[in-house]
Coordinates of C-alpha atoms and ligand atoms in Angstrom, one line a residue:
M1 CA -23.8 101.0 30.5
E2 CA -25.8 104.1 29.3
Y3 CA -28.0 105.2 26.5
G4 CA -29.2 108.8 25.9
L5 CA -32.0 108.6 23.4
S6 CA -33.2 112.3 23.4
T7 CA -36.7 110.9 23.7
N8 CA -37.7 114.4 24.8
T9 CA -37.0 116.0 21.4
Y10 CA -36.7 113.2 18.8
N11 CA -39.3 110.5 18.0
V12 CA -41.0 111.4 21.3
P13 CA -42.8 108.1 22.3
Q14 CA -46.6 108.3 22.7
S15 CA -48.9 106.5 25.0
D16 CA -52.6 106.3 25.8
K17 CA -52.0 105.6 29.4
P18 CA -51.5 108.4 32.0
I19 CA -47.9 109.4 32.4
S20 CA -46.5 110.0 35.9
P21 CA -45.6 113.7 36.5
S22 CA -42.2 112.4 37.6
N23 CA -41.4 111.6 34.0
F24 CA -41.5 115.2 33.0
S25 CA -38.6 117.5 33.5
A26 CA -38.6 119.6 36.6
E27 CA -37.7 123.3 36.7
H28 CA -34.1 124.2 36.0
H29 CA -32.6 126.9 38.2
V30 CA -30.0 129.3 36.8
F31 CA -27.0 130.7 38.4
S32 CA -26.1 134.0 36.8
N33 CA -24.6 137.4 37.4
L34 CA -28.1 138.7 37.7
R35 CA -28.5 137.0 41.1
A36 CA -31.7 138.7 42.0
I37 CA -33.4 137.1 39.0
D38 CA -32.0 133.7 39.8
Y39 CA -34.0 133.7 43.1
Y40 CA -37.4 134.5 41.5
L41 CA -37.3 132.7 38.1
S42 CA -36.4 129.3 36.8
V43 CA -36.6 127.7 33.4
N44 CA -39.5 125.4 33.2
A45 CA -38.9 123.2 30.2
G46 CA -42.1 121.2 30.8
H47 CA -41.0 118.5 28.3
M48 CA -40.8 114.8 29.0
L49 CA -37.6 113.6 30.8
D50 CA -35.2 112.0 28.4
L51 CA -35.2 108.3 29.4
P52 CA -32.9 108.9 32.4
I53 CA -30.5 106.1 31.9
F54 CA -27.4 108.0 30.9
S55 CA -24.9 110.6 32.2
G56 CA -23.5 112.4 29.3
G57 CA -21.8 112.2 25.9
L58 CA -21.0 108.5 26.0
G59 CA -24.7 107.7 26.5
V60 CA -25.9 110.2 23.9
L61 CA -23.5 108.6 21.4
A62 CA -24.8 105.2 22.2
G63 CA -28.4 106.5 21.6
D64 CA -27.4 108.2 18.4
T65 CA -25.8 104.9 17.2
L66 CA -29.0 102.9 17.8
K67 CA -31.0 105.5 15.9
S68 CA -28.7 105.4 12.9
A69 CA -28.6 101.6 13.0
A70 CA -32.4 101.7 12.8
D71 CA -32.2 104.3 9.9
R72 CA -29.9 102.0 8.0
G73 CA -32.0 98.9 8.7
V74 CA -29.1 97.2 10.5
S75 CA -30.0 94.0 12.2
L76 CA -28.9 94.9 15.7
A77 CA -30.2 94.5 19.3
A78 CA -28.8 96.5 22.2
V79 CA -28.6 95.8 26.0
G80 CA -28.2 98.2 28.9
I81 CA -29.5 98.8 32.4
L82 CA -32.7 100.4 33.5
W83 CA -31.4 102.8 36.1
N84 CA -34.3 103.2 38.5
K85 CA -32.9 106.4 40.0
G86 CA -31.2 107.7 36.8
Y87 CA -27.8 109.4 37.1
F88 CA -28.6 112.3 39.5
K89 CA -30.4 115.6 39.5
Q90 CA -28.1 118.6 39.9
N91 CA -28.8 121.6 42.1
F92 CA -26.6 124.6 42.5
W93 CA -26.4 126.0 46.0
F94 CA -24.2 129.1 46.3
K95 CA -21.2 128.5 48.6
D96 CA -22.0 124.8 48.5
G97 CA -21.6 124.3 44.8
Q98 CA -23.3 121.3 43.2
V99 CA -25.8 119.4 45.4
P100 CA -26.9 116.1 43.9
E101 CA -30.3 114.7 44.3
E102 CA -31.8 111.3 43.3
T103 CA -33.8 111.3 40.0
N104 CA -37.2 109.8 40.7
W105 CA -39.0 108.6 37.6
D106 CA -41.6 106.0 36.9
P107 CA -40.6 103.3 34.4
C108 CA -44.1 101.7 34.4
S109 CA -45.7 104.8 32.8
Y110 CA -42.8 105.9 30.6
P111 CA -44.2 105.8 27.1
G112 CA -42.6 103.2 24.9
L113 CA -41.0 101.2 27.7
V114 CA -42.5 97.7 28.2
E115 CA -41.8 95.0 30.7
L116 CA -41.1 91.6 29.2
E117 CA -42.2 88.3 30.7
P118 CA -38.9 86.3 30.6
R119 CA -36.4 87.0 33.4
V120 CA -32.8 86.0 33.8
E121 CA -30.7 84.8 36.8
I122 CA -27.1 85.3 37.5
P123 CA -25.8 82.7 40.0
L124 CA -22.9 84.2 42.0
K125 CA -20.9 83.0 45.0
K126 CA -23.0 84.6 47.7
E127 CA -26.4 84.9 46.1
T128 CA -28.3 84.7 42.8
I129 CA -29.3 88.0 41.2
H130 CA -32.6 88.0 39.4
L131 CA -33.2 90.4 36.6
K132 CA -36.4 91.7 35.1
L133 CA -36.2 92.7 31.4
W134 CA -37.6 95.8 29.8
K135 CA -37.8 96.7 26.1
F136 CA -37.7 100.0 24.4
D137 CA -37.9 100.1 20.6
V138 CA -35.7 102.7 18.8
W139 CA -37.4 103.7 15.6
S140 CA -35.8 104.7 12.3
Y141 CA -36.6 108.2 11.0
D142 CA -38.9 106.8 8.4
K143 CA -40.6 104.4 10.9
K144 CA -39.6 101.4 8.7
H145 CA -37.2 99.7 11.1
V146 CA -36.6 99.3 14.9
V147 CA -33.7 98.4 17.0
P148 CA -34.7 96.8 20.3
L149 CA -33.0 98.1 23.4
I150 CA -33.3 95.6 26.3
L151 CA -32.8 97.0 29.7
L152 CA -31.9 95.0 32.8
D153 CA -33.4 95.7 36.2
S154 CA -32.5 94.1 39.5
N155 CA -35.4 95.7 41.3
V156 CA -37.4 92.4 41.8
E157 CA -38.9 90.8 44.8
Q158 CA -36.7 87.6 44.8
N159 CA -33.6 89.7 45.3
S160 CA -32.1 90.8 48.6
E161 CA -32.6 94.4 49.6
F162 CA -29.0 95.0 48.6
A163 CA -29.3 93.4 45.2
R164 CA -32.5 95.3 44.4
K165 CA -30.6 98.6 44.6
L166 CA -27.8 97.6 42.2
T167 CA -29.6 99.1 39.2
D168 CA -30.6 102.2 41.0
Q169 CA -27.9 104.7 40.2
L170 CA -25.6 104.9 37.1
Y171 CA -21.9 105.1 38.0
R172 CA -22.6 104.7 41.7
S173 CA -19.1 104.3 43.0
D174 CA -19.2 103.8 46.8
N175 CA -16.9 100.8 46.7
A176 CA -15.5 98.1 44.4
E177 CA -18.3 95.6 45.2
W178 CA -21.0 98.0 43.8
K179 CA -19.1 98.7 40.7
I180 CA -18.3 95.1 40.0
L181 CA -21.8 93.9 40.5
Q182 CA -23.1 96.6 38.1
R183 CA -20.7 95.3 35.5
V184 CA -21.7 91.7 36.2
I185 CA -25.3 92.6 35.6
L186 CA -24.4 94.4 32.3
G187 CA -21.9 91.9 30.9
I188 CA -23.2 88.5 32.2
G189 CA -26.8 89.5 32.6
G190 CA -26.8 91.1 29.2
M191 CA -25.5 88.0 27.5
K192 CA -28.0 85.8 29.3
A193 CA -30.8 88.2 28.2
F194 CA -29.9 87.8 24.6
Q195 CA -29.9 84.0 25.0
K196 CA -33.2 84.0 26.8
L197 CA -34.9 86.1 24.2
G198 CA -33.5 83.9 21.4
Y199 CA -31.7 86.6 19.4
P200 CA -29.4 84.9 17.0
I201 CA -26.2 87.0 17.5
D202 CA -23.1 86.8 15.3
I203 CA -21.0 89.4 17.0
Y204 CA -21.1 91.1 20.4
H205 CA -20.0 94.7 20.4
L206 CA -18.7 95.9 23.8
N207 CA -19.3 99.7 23.8
E208 CA -16.7 100.5 26.5
G209 CA -15.0 98.1 28.9
H210 CA -17.9 98.2 31.4
A211 CA -19.5 95.3 29.5
A212 CA -16.4 93.2 29.2
L213 CA -17.5 90.5 31.7
A214 CA -19.8 89.3 28.9
F215 CA -16.9 87.2 27.8
L216 CA -17.1 85.1 30.9
E217 CA -20.7 84.0 30.0
N218 CA -19.7 83.2 26.4
P219 CA -16.0 82.7 25.9
K220 CA -16.5 81.3 22.4
G221 CA -18.4 84.3 21.2
R222 CA -17.1 86.8 18.7
F223 CA -16.4 90.2 20.3
A224 CA -15.6 93.7 19.1
Y225 CA -14.7 96.4 21.5
T226 CA -14.8 100.2 21.3
C227 CA -12.6 102.2 23.7
H228 CA -13.9 105.7 24.4
T229 CA -11.4 107.4 26.6
P230 CA -7.7 108.0 27.2
V231 CA -8.5 109.2 30.8
A232 CA -7.3 106.9 33.5
A233 CA -10.6 107.0 35.5
G234 CA -12.4 105.7 32.4
H235 CA -10.7 102.3 32.6
D236 CA -12.1 99.9 35.2
R237 CA -9.6 98.1 37.3
F238 CA -10.6 95.9 40.3
P239 CA -8.8 94.0 43.0
K240 CA -8.7 90.3 42.3
K241 CA -9.8 89.6 45.8
A242 CA -13.0 91.5 45.4
L243 CA -13.8 89.7 42.2
Q244 CA -13.0 86.3 43.7
E245 CA -15.6 86.9 46.5
I246 CA -18.3 87.7 43.9
L247 CA -17.7 85.5 40.9
Q248 CA -18.1 81.7 40.7
D249 CA -14.7 79.9 40.6
E250 CA -14.9 78.9 36.9
A251 CA -15.6 82.5 35.8
F252 CA -12.9 83.9 38.1
T253 CA -10.3 81.5 36.6
L254 CA -11.2 82.7 33.1
L255 CA -10.9 86.3 34.2
K256 CA -7.5 85.8 35.7
K257 CA -6.3 84.2 32.5
Y258 CA -7.6 87.0 30.2
G259 CA -8.0 90.1 32.3
Q260 CA -4.7 90.5 34.1
D261 CA -3.7 94.2 34.5
S262 CA -0.2 94.6 32.9
G263 CA 0.9 97.1 35.5
H264 CA -0.3 95.5 38.7
S265 CA -0.4 91.8 39.6
D266 CA -3.3 92.1 42.1
L267 CA -5.6 93.8 39.6
I268 CA -8.0 92.8 36.9
N269 CA -8.3 95.4 34.1
L270 CA -11.6 95.3 32.1
T271 CA -10.1 97.4 29.3
E272 CA -7.3 94.8 28.9
L273 CA -9.9 92.0 29.1
A274 CA -11.8 93.6 26.3
M275 CA -8.7 94.2 24.2
T276 CA -7.5 90.6 24.7
T277 CA -10.8 88.9 23.9
A278 CA -12.1 91.1 21.1
Q279 CA -11.1 90.4 17.5
H280 CA -11.6 94.0 16.6
V281 CA -10.7 97.0 18.8
N282 CA -11.4 100.6 17.8
A283 CA -10.8 104.1 19.1
V284 CA -13.3 106.9 18.4
A285 CA -11.3 109.4 16.4
M286 CA -8.0 109.3 14.5
K287 CA -6.1 111.2 17.2
H288 CA -7.6 108.9 19.8
G289 CA -6.4 105.9 17.7
E290 CA -2.8 107.2 18.0
V291 CA -3.1 107.8 21.7
T292 CA -4.7 104.4 22.4
R293 CA -1.9 102.6 20.5
L294 CA 0.6 104.5 22.7
Q295 CA -1.3 103.6 25.9
F296 CA -1.7 99.9 24.9
P297 CA 1.3 99.1 22.7
Q298 CA 0.8 95.4 23.2
Y299 CA -2.5 95.6 21.3
K300 CA -1.5 98.2 18.8
D301 CA -1.9 96.0 15.7
K302 CA -5.6 95.4 16.6
I303 CA -6.5 99.0 17.2
Q304 CA -8.2 100.9 14.4
S305 CA -10.1 104.1 14.6
I306 CA -13.7 105.0 13.6
T307 CA -14.5 108.6 14.1
N308 CA -17.7 109.3 16.1
G309 CA -20.7 111.2 14.8
V310 CA -24.1 112.5 15.8
H311 CA -27.6 111.5 14.6
T312 CA -28.4 114.2 12.1
H313 CA -32.2 114.0 12.5
T314 CA -32.0 114.5 16.2
W315 CA -29.6 117.4 16.4
I316 CA -30.4 119.5 13.3
S317 CA -32.8 122.3 14.3
E318 CA -36.2 123.0 12.6
P319 CA -35.2 126.3 11.0
V320 CA -32.1 124.8 9.5
K321 CA -34.1 121.8 8.2
A322 CA -36.6 124.2 6.6
L323 CA -33.7 126.1 4.9
L324 CA -32.1 122.9 3.5
D325 CA -35.5 121.8 2.2
R326 CA -35.9 125.1 0.4
F327 CA -32.8 124.4 -1.7
Q328 CA -33.6 121.1 -3.5
E329 CA -30.2 121.0 -5.1
I330 CA -28.8 119.7 -1.8
G331 CA -30.7 116.4 -2.2
D332 CA -32.3 114.1 0.2
W333 CA -30.1 114.7 3.2
R334 CA -32.6 112.9 5.5
K335 CA -31.9 109.6 3.7
S336 CA -28.2 110.3 3.2
P337 CA -26.6 112.9 5.5
A338 CA -23.4 112.7 3.3
L339 CA -25.3 115.0 0.9
L340 CA -24.9 117.9 3.4
N341 CA -21.6 118.5 1.6
N342 CA -23.7 120.0 -1.2
V343 CA -24.2 123.2 0.7
L344 CA -20.8 124.2 -0.4
N345 CA -22.2 124.7 -3.9
L346 CA -24.5 127.4 -2.3
K347 CA -21.6 129.3 -0.8
D348 CA -22.0 132.2 -3.2
N349 CA -25.8 132.2 -3.3
P350 CA -27.0 135.3 -1.5
E351 CA -30.4 133.7 -0.8
F352 CA -28.9 130.8 0.9
R353 CA -26.4 133.0 2.9
K354 CA -29.3 135.2 4.1
G355 CA -31.5 132.2 4.8
L356 CA -28.8 130.6 6.9
W357 CA -28.3 133.7 9.0
E358 CA -32.1 134.0 9.5
A359 CA -32.3 130.3 10.5
H360 CA -29.5 131.0 13.0
Q361 CA -31.3 134.1 14.4
A362 CA -34.6 132.1 14.7
N363 CA -32.7 129.5 16.8
K364 CA -31.1 132.3 18.9
K365 CA -34.5 133.9 19.5
N366 CA -35.7 130.5 20.8
L367 CA -32.8 130.6 23.3
C368 CA -33.7 134.2 24.2
K369 CA -37.3 133.1 24.8
T370 CA -36.3 130.3 27.1
L371 CA -34.0 132.5 29.0
K372 CA -36.0 135.7 28.7
G373 CA -35.9 136.4 32.5
W374 CA -32.2 136.9 32.2
Q375 CA -32.6 139.3 29.3
I376 CA -30.4 137.3 26.9
R377 CA -30.3 139.3 23.6
D378 CA -30.2 137.9 20.0
D379 CA -27.9 140.7 18.8
V380 CA -25.2 140.1 21.3
F381 CA -22.2 137.8 20.8
T382 CA -23.0 134.5 22.6
I383 CA -20.7 131.7 23.4
A384 CA -21.4 128.4 25.2
W385 CA -19.5 125.7 27.1
A386 CA -21.7 122.8 27.9
R387 CA -20.8 119.2 28.6
R388 CA -20.0 116.9 31.5
I389 CA -17.8 118.8 34.0
A390 CA -14.5 117.0 34.2
A391 CA -11.2 118.6 35.0
Y392 CA -9.5 117.7 31.7
K393 CA -12.4 119.5 29.8
R394 CA -11.4 122.7 31.6
P395 CA -14.9 124.2 32.2
S396 CA -13.5 127.4 33.8
L397 CA -10.9 128.2 31.2
I398 CA -12.7 131.2 29.8
L399 CA -13.2 132.6 33.4
Q400 CA -9.5 132.6 34.3
D401 CA -9.1 136.3 33.8
V402 CA -12.3 138.2 33.9
E403 CA -10.6 141.5 33.5
R404 CA -9.5 140.4 30.0
I405 CA -13.0 139.5 29.0
L406 CA -14.4 142.7 30.4
D407 CA -11.8 144.6 28.4
L408 CA -12.8 142.8 25.2
A409 CA -16.5 143.5 25.9
K410 CA -15.9 147.2 26.5
R411 CA -13.7 147.7 23.5
I412 CA -15.5 145.5 20.9
G413 CA -19.0 144.7 22.1
P414 CA -21.0 143.0 24.8
I415 CA -20.6 139.2 25.5
Q416 CA -23.0 136.5 26.7
I417 CA -21.5 133.3 28.1
I418 CA -23.6 130.3 28.9
F419 CA -22.4 127.2 30.9
A420 CA -24.0 123.9 31.6
G421 CA -22.8 120.6 32.9
K422 CA -22.8 118.1 35.7
A423 CA -19.8 116.8 37.7
H424 CA -19.8 113.2 38.9
P425 CA -20.8 113.4 42.6
K426 CA -17.6 111.8 43.6
D427 CA -15.3 113.8 41.3
D428 CA -13.8 116.3 43.8
L429 CA -11.8 118.1 41.2
G430 CA -14.9 118.6 39.0
F431 CA -16.8 119.8 42.1
T432 CA -14.1 122.4 42.8
H433 CA -14.5 123.7 39.3
V434 CA -18.2 124.2 39.8
N435 CA -17.6 126.1 43.1
E436 CA -14.9 128.3 41.5
M437 CA -17.2 129.1 38.6
L438 CA -20.1 130.1 40.8
S439 CA -18.0 132.5 42.8
T440 CA -16.5 134.0 39.7
I441 CA -19.9 134.5 38.2
D442 CA -21.2 136.0 41.4
G443 CA -18.3 138.5 41.3
L444 CA -19.4 139.7 37.9
E445 CA -22.7 141.2 39.1
K446 CA -21.6 144.8 38.6
H447 CA -20.4 144.2 35.1
R448 CA -23.7 142.7 33.9
D449 CA -24.2 145.3 31.2
W450 CA -21.0 144.1 29.5
I451 CA -20.9 140.5 30.2
R452 CA -23.8 138.3 31.0
V453 CA -22.8 134.9 32.4
L454 CA -25.3 132.1 33.0
M455 CA -24.8 128.6 34.4
L456 CA -27.8 126.3 33.7
E457 CA -28.6 123.7 36.2
N458 CA -29.1 120.0 35.3
Y459 CA -27.8 119.8 31.8
D460 CA -29.6 117.3 29.6
T461 CA -30.3 116.6 25.9
Y462 CA -33.0 119.2 25.8
F463 CA -30.5 122.0 26.8
G464 CA -27.9 120.2 24.7
K465 CA -30.0 120.7 21.6
L466 CA -31.2 124.2 22.6
L467 CA -27.6 125.5 23.2
S468 CA -25.8 123.7 20.4
S469 CA -28.2 125.0 17.8
S470 CA -28.5 128.6 19.0
V471 CA -25.3 130.2 20.2
D472 CA -22.8 131.9 17.9
V473 CA -19.8 130.0 19.0
W474 CA -19.4 126.6 20.6
L475 CA -16.4 126.5 23.0
N476 CA -14.6 123.2 23.4
N477 CA -11.4 123.4 25.3
P478 CA -10.2 120.0 26.6
L479 CA -6.6 119.5 27.4
P480 CA -5.1 117.6 24.5
P481 CA -4.9 114.6 24.1
F482 CA -7.5 113.6 26.7
E483 CA -10.7 114.2 24.7
A484 CA -11.1 110.9 22.8
S485 CA -13.6 112.5 20.4
G486 CA -16.2 114.9 21.8
T487 CA -19.5 115.1 20.0
S488 CA -21.3 118.2 21.1
G489 CA -19.4 120.3 18.6
M490 CA -20.8 118.0 15.8
K491 CA -24.3 118.9 16.9
A492 CA -23.3 122.6 16.7
I493 CA -21.9 122.4 13.2
L494 CA -25.1 120.9 11.9
N495 CA -26.7 124.2 12.8
G496 CA -24.0 126.5 11.5
V497 CA -22.6 127.2 15.0
L498 CA -18.9 127.9 14.7
Q499 CA -16.2 126.0 16.7
L500 CA -13.7 127.6 19.0
S501 CA -11.6 124.6 20.1
T502 CA -8.3 123.2 21.2
L503 CA -6.8 120.7 18.8
D504 CA -8.1 117.4 20.1
G505 CA -10.6 114.6 19.4
W506 CA -12.7 114.9 16.3
V507 CA -11.6 118.6 15.8
V508 CA -8.2 117.4 14.6
E509 CA -10.0 115.9 11.5
A510 CA -11.9 119.2 10.9
A511 CA -9.0 121.6 11.7
D512 CA -8.4 122.5 8.0
K513 CA -12.1 122.7 7.1
N514 CA -12.8 126.3 7.9
V515 CA -15.5 125.5 10.6
G516 CA -14.1 128.0 13.2
W517 CA -10.9 128.6 15.1
I518 CA -8.2 126.5 16.9
F519 CA -6.3 127.7 19.8
G520 CA -4.1 126.6 22.7
W521 CA -1.6 124.0 23.6
E522 CA -1.1 121.1 21.1
H523 CA -0.1 117.6 21.8
H524 CA 2.5 116.0 19.6
G525 CA 4.9 113.1 20.1
T526 CA 4.7 109.9 22.0
D527 CA 4.5 111.2 25.6
I528 CA 0.8 111.4 26.6
G529 CA 1.5 113.8 29.4
D530 CA -0.3 114.3 32.7
E531 CA -4.1 115.0 32.7
R532 CA -3.6 117.0 35.9
N533 CA -1.3 119.6 34.3
L534 CA -4.2 121.7 33.0
R535 CA -2.1 124.6 31.5
L536 CA -4.9 127.0 32.4
K537 CA -3.0 130.3 32.4
E538 CA -1.2 129.9 29.0
D539 CA -4.3 128.5 27.2
A540 CA -6.6 131.1 28.7
A541 CA -4.3 133.9 27.4
N542 CA -4.4 132.2 24.0
L543 CA -8.2 132.0 24.1
Y544 CA -8.6 135.7 24.9
G545 CA -6.3 136.6 22.0
M546 CA -8.4 134.5 19.7
L547 CA -11.7 135.9 21.0
E548 CA -10.5 139.4 20.2
N549 CA -10.6 138.6 16.4
I550 CA -13.8 136.5 16.7
I551 CA -15.8 139.1 18.5
T552 CA -14.6 141.7 16.1
L553 CA -15.7 139.6 13.2
Y554 CA -19.1 138.9 14.8
Y555 CA -19.9 142.6 15.3
D556 CA -18.7 143.3 11.8
T557 CA -21.1 140.7 10.5
N558 CA -24.1 141.4 12.7
R559 CA -23.8 145.2 12.3
E560 CA -26.0 147.8 13.8
D561 CA -26.8 149.1 10.3
G562 CA -27.7 145.6 9.1
L563 CA -26.3 142.2 8.2
N564 CA -23.0 142.0 6.3
L565 CA -24.0 139.3 3.9
N566 CA -20.5 138.8 2.5
S567 CA -18.9 138.3 5.9
D568 CA -16.5 135.4 6.3
W569 CA -18.6 134.4 9.3
I570 CA -21.4 133.2 7.1
T571 CA -18.9 131.4 4.8
K572 CA -17.7 129.5 7.9
M573 CA -21.2 128.6 8.9
I574 CA -21.7 127.0 5.5
H575 CA -18.5 125.1 5.8
A576 CA -19.6 123.9 9.3
I577 CA -22.9 122.5 7.9
A578 CA -21.0 120.8 5.1
Q579 CA -18.8 119.0 7.6
G580 CA -22.0 117.5 9.0
S581 CA -21.8 115.2 5.9
F582 CA -19.0 113.4 7.7
F583 CA -19.4 113.8 11.4
N584 CA -22.6 111.8 11.7
T585 CA -23.6 108.4 13.0
D586 CA -25.0 107.3 9.6
R587 CA -21.4 107.4 8.2
M588 CA -20.1 106.0 11.5
V589 CA -22.4 103.0 11.6
G590 CA -21.6 102.3 7.9
E591 CA -17.9 102.1 8.9
Y592 CA -18.7 99.8 11.8
E593 CA -20.6 97.5 9.4
Q594 CA -17.8 97.5 6.9
K595 CA -14.7 97.4 9.1
I596 CA -15.9 95.4 12.1
W597 CA -19.3 93.7 12.0
Q598 CA -18.9 92.2 8.5
A599 CA -15.1 92.0 8.5
Ligands
PLP601 C1 -23.7 115.8 23.3 C2 -23.8 115.8 24.7 C3 -22.7 115.6 25.5 C4 -21.3 115.5 25.0 O1 -20.6 116.7 25.0 P1 -19.0 116.7 24.7 O2 -18.7 118.1 24.4 O3 -18.8 115.8 23.5 O4 -18.3 116.2 25.8 C5 -22.9 115.6 26.9 N1 -24.1 115.8 27.5 C6 -25.2 116.0 26.7 C7 -26.5 116.1 27.4 C8 -25.1 116.0 25.3 O5 -26.2 116.1 24.6

């Protein structure tokens, strides 16, 4: 359904033709506890818009997967949707919270994106939907291979006014009909596109259940399916009646046979459809594997887990790259990210320790430069929370008790907190969190010398890379066990940014690897629990207790009288980078090849 390719920072596509100004990123406003500055200044990134066909981590992971498949020379083609109006552009309005706006961009002048001649048609009960095809080549780091990404677009003349809008907005959720038709386009249209283009395909990999209707177009095909979330809203269920009105009779009969929801006789469940029809099913981290087997016990023998990763070349920053290149004994980590583990041999090398701190400071200076209007300082403890705003991710956890943070700042040293993230426009709970955070930040105006809090508008991969490479601590506090994996922390460890996290998702596999600190409530046992019971009070108290030690260690490392080169902080940074040897999509794609595609 979505791909985030970070085309704004990695393998930026070039073109001789003029590029529409709408394909460049607009200014980002900031909501901070320096309100006067927010009115006058904004961050003008001025870079190209990342191909705006994704919403968050799921899409970025899909993009990273294609890049690693290209790096490894895997014979793979991908299909998705060309979202003519993107996801949405986020604006913060005080007292109103998040105000969404359409993203306007111009596919025709987006470099690297080409329209193909063949088209496909999907005959449905009421009308036939015509799809235009686009292609975007995803290049390997060494430019030796490409993975073609085919994008489907219903904005064509033959379609009704209604059908032309179906590929406008990602995750538009006005009603069941919209959602079903978007999934029809992806699943059935995607399958038809591969046939039309003549790609000889052995196995179809459904990345999320959104694509599960592909089975209806090719019931004899071989399928694999990756499930990405234990959160209820992430699993598509539709009334049979709505599907019957859309699909042709033969397809609907197949769907009733294979897609029955086990809890509700009137519903079709795309997750169950995918689990039934796929030979291989996988979850995206070990812990998520356990949880998925608990949630879907009838398929438990099929469900394995392959832990997510990130694309090393995209997320590692230039200063860290330069440092790794200076120490040849690490080896060719570009070719083989597994070699990053060799940094552990440099743990006691003062040159490397010093170089790593300097690389970190160079990244942090870059952040300070971008946010210079807000007087962000490179010698002040800085922590970030940045990802999609969803209730289970608990964006406001660190703001639960501002008196406690203020006390920490006054006793130990000043604190900078940076937030960024979008809430789905129909997610009322997420929306409430944004509102609550804006008013808490506003209330901190008079404490600005002790705590500086910034909330960046319109989070994207540009800010994703900027923040995950430059802050001191990456805060990740989902309510266990609802974070299937999480990937932003993997971007951070590649840059020596330490993790402060609850025990969930990928972090469970790194918990004993000395990459930071674990806090908060833990999930054990067979009861998955309730994603609405957020445990904010108890976990916030736990978080502040942990921060006391962390901030103390930070100011004991970055001392006023100079750097403490022997600090445990720097040792942890080295362990963090070493873990990048595992939490990358090169290793992940290798596991997919071995355990699924060639199994
Ligand atoms: C990596 C990334 C995410 C994923 O963040 P999680 O912490 O894994 O949820 C979301 N949005 C953007 C823009 C990203 O780059």
